[in-house]
PDB file of C-alpha atoms in Angstrom:
ATOM      1  CA  MET A   1       0.028   0.008   0.096  1.00 77.00           C
ATOM      2  CA  ASN A   2       2.715   2.536   0.710  1.00 82.00           C
ATOM      3  CA  ARG A   3       3.555   2.094  -2.995  1.00 89.00           C
ATOM      4  CA  ILE A   4       0.232   3.000  -4.232  1.00 86.00           C
ATOM      5  CA  VAL A   5       0.028   5.858  -1.830  1.00 86.00           C
ATOM      6  CA  ILE A   6       3.586   7.377  -3.474  1.00 90.00           C
ATOM      7  CA  ALA A   7       2.353   6.366  -6.757  1.00 91.00           C
ATOM      8  CA  ASP A   8      -0.866   8.481  -6.119  1.00 90.00           C
ATOM      9  CA  ILE A   9       0.768  11.420  -5.011  1.00 91.00           C
ATOM     10  CA  LEU A  10       3.500  11.450  -7.609  1.00 94.00           C
ATOM     11  CA  ALA A  11       0.292  11.297 -10.064  1.00 93.00           C
ATOM     12  CA  ALA A  12      -1.390  14.059  -8.597  1.00 93.00           C
ATOM     13  CA  LEU A  13       1.755  16.047  -8.643  1.00 95.00           C
ATOM     14  CA  ILE A  14       2.552  15.185 -12.271  1.00 96.00           C
ATOM     15  CA  PHE A  15      -1.331  15.726 -13.550  1.00 94.00           C
ATOM     16  CA  THR A  16      -1.088  19.134 -11.679  1.00 94.00           C
ATOM     17  CA  VAL A  17       2.210  20.511 -13.317  1.00 95.00           C
ATOM     18  CA  VAL A  18       0.888  18.924 -16.653  1.00 93.00           C
ATOM     19  CA  MET A  19      -2.441  21.072 -16.328  1.00 93.00           C
ATOM     20  CA  ILE A  20      -0.607  24.287 -15.291  1.00 93.00           C
ATOM     21  CA  VAL A  21       1.535  23.940 -18.378  1.00 93.00           C
ATOM     22  CA  VAL A  22      -1.585  23.331 -20.783  1.00 92.00           C
ATOM     23  CA  PHE A  23      -3.632  26.156 -18.716  1.00 93.00           C
ATOM     24  CA  VAL A  24      -0.726  28.645 -19.370  1.00 94.00           C
ATOM     25  CA  LYS A  25      -0.611  27.471 -23.124  1.00 94.00           C
ATOM     26  CA  THR A  26      -4.133  27.197 -24.258  1.00 93.00           C
ATOM     27  CA  GLY A  27      -5.555  29.883 -21.458  1.00 90.00           C
ATOM     28  CA  SER A  28      -8.229  26.934 -20.598  1.00 89.00           C
ATOM     29  CA  GLU A  29      -8.519  24.064 -18.633  1.00 86.00           C
ATOM     30  CA  PRO A  30     -10.347  20.758 -18.580  1.00 89.00           C
ATOM     31  CA  SER A  31     -12.525  20.909 -15.616  1.00 90.00           C
ATOM     32  CA  THR A  32     -14.099  18.171 -15.659  1.00 92.00           C
ATOM     33  CA  LEU A  33     -11.035  15.924 -16.580  1.00 92.00           C
ATOM     34  CA  ILE A  34      -9.400  17.661 -13.562  1.00 91.00           C
ATOM     35  CA  THR A  35     -12.626  16.575 -11.116  1.00 93.00           C
ATOM     36  CA  ASN A  36     -12.611  13.419 -12.338  1.00 94.00           C
ATOM     37  CA  VAL A  37      -9.047  12.216 -11.485  1.00 93.00           C
ATOM     38  CA  PHE A  38      -8.918  13.877  -8.196  1.00 92.00           C
ATOM     39  CA  GLN A  39     -11.824  12.144  -7.138  1.00 93.00           C
ATOM     40  CA  PHE A  40     -10.621   8.781  -8.374  1.00 93.00           C
ATOM     41  CA  LEU A  41      -7.366   9.761  -6.244  1.00 90.00           C
ATOM     42  CA  SER A  42      -9.044  10.577  -3.580  1.00 90.00           C
ATOM     43  CA  VAL A  43     -11.460   7.632  -3.441  1.00 92.00           C
ATOM     44  CA  GLU A  44      -8.625   5.229  -4.018  1.00 89.00           C
ATOM     45  CA  GLY A  45      -6.886   6.555  -0.939  1.00 88.00           C
ATOM     46  CA  GLY A  46     -10.016   6.701   1.008  1.00 89.00           C
ATOM     47  CA  VAL A  47     -10.373   3.027   0.179  1.00 90.00           C
ATOM     48  CA  MET A  48      -6.996   2.150   1.121  1.00 90.00           C
ATOM     49  CA  GLY A  49      -7.443   3.491   4.619  1.00 88.00           C
ATOM     50  CA  LEU A  50     -10.369   1.951   5.504  1.00 91.00           C
ATOM     51  CA  ILE A  51      -8.626  -1.241   4.317  1.00 90.00           C
ATOM     52  CA  LYS A  52      -5.865  -0.420   6.585  1.00 88.00           C
ATOM     53  CA  VAL A  53      -8.042   0.566   9.491  1.00 89.00           C
ATOM     54  CA  SER A  54     -10.156  -2.818   8.942  1.00 90.00           C
ATOM     55  CA  LYS A  55      -6.963  -5.093   9.105  1.00 88.00           C
ATOM     56  CA  THR A  56      -5.682  -3.068  12.266  1.00 88.00           C
ATOM     57  CA  ILE A  57      -9.358  -3.793  13.925  1.00 89.00           C
ATOM     58  CA  LEU A  58      -9.124  -7.577  13.014  1.00 87.00           C
ATOM     59  CA  LYS A  59      -5.507  -7.986  13.952  1.00 85.00           C
ATOM     60  CA  SER A  60      -6.462  -6.754  17.548  1.00 83.00           C
ATOM     61  CA  LYS A  61      -9.351  -8.577  17.844  1.00 80.00           C
ATOM     62  CA  GLU A  62      -7.227 -11.779  17.224  1.00 80.00           C
ATOM     63  CA  ASN A  63      -4.670 -10.819  19.779  1.00 79.00           C
ATOM     64  CA  LYS A  64      -7.245 -10.143  22.199  1.00 77.00           C
ATOM     65  CA  LYS A  65      -8.743 -13.888  21.475  1.00 74.00           C
ATOM     66  CA  GLN A  66      -5.096 -15.223  21.921  1.00 73.00           C
ATOM     67  CA  ASP A  67      -4.911 -13.518  25.164  1.00 68.00           C
ATOM     68  CA  ASN A  68      -8.083 -14.620  26.525  1.00 63.00           C
ATOM     69  CA  PRO A  69      -7.837 -18.278  26.681  1.00 57.00           C
ATOM     70  CA  SER A  70     -11.712 -20.365  26.398  1.00 56.00           C
ATOM     71  CA  THR A  71     -13.087 -21.089  30.049  1.00 56.00           C
ATOM     72  CA  LEU A  72     -13.875 -24.472  28.625  1.00 58.00           C
ATOM     73  CA  THR A  73     -10.427 -25.776  28.895  1.00 58.00           C
ATOM     74  CA  PRO A  74      -9.719 -28.845  30.502  1.00 59.00           C
ATOM     75  CA  PRO A  75      -8.103 -29.253  33.696  1.00 59.00           C
ATOM     76  CA  ASP A  76      -4.581 -30.262  34.060  1.00 62.00           C
ATOM     77  CA  ASP A  77      -3.990 -33.909  34.560  1.00 62.00           C
ATOM     78  CA  GLU A  78      -1.611 -33.167  37.357  1.00 60.00           C
ATOM     79  CA  THR A  79      -3.540 -31.848  40.107  1.00 56.00           C
ATOM     80  CA  GLU A  80      -2.757 -32.345  43.606  1.00 54.00           C
ATOM     81  CA  GLU A  81      -5.270 -33.020  46.034  1.00 51.00           C
TER      82      GLU A  81
END
């Protein structure tokens, strides 16, 4: 995921520079294209954030289950009476 985040940031940066160059040369910008590119990049980043949060929550729940043994475990065979 780290590579994808870096690629998204680079894509946004490169796209922004290209759009500035296009605006300077032509005097107009493709507003629909700009809107859609940044919506795509933000949705992709948001989904990756949700994936990371869900993995973290599932991992913490898994660790809690391992820390708390079940109450239905059989007693030890070597008990002193």
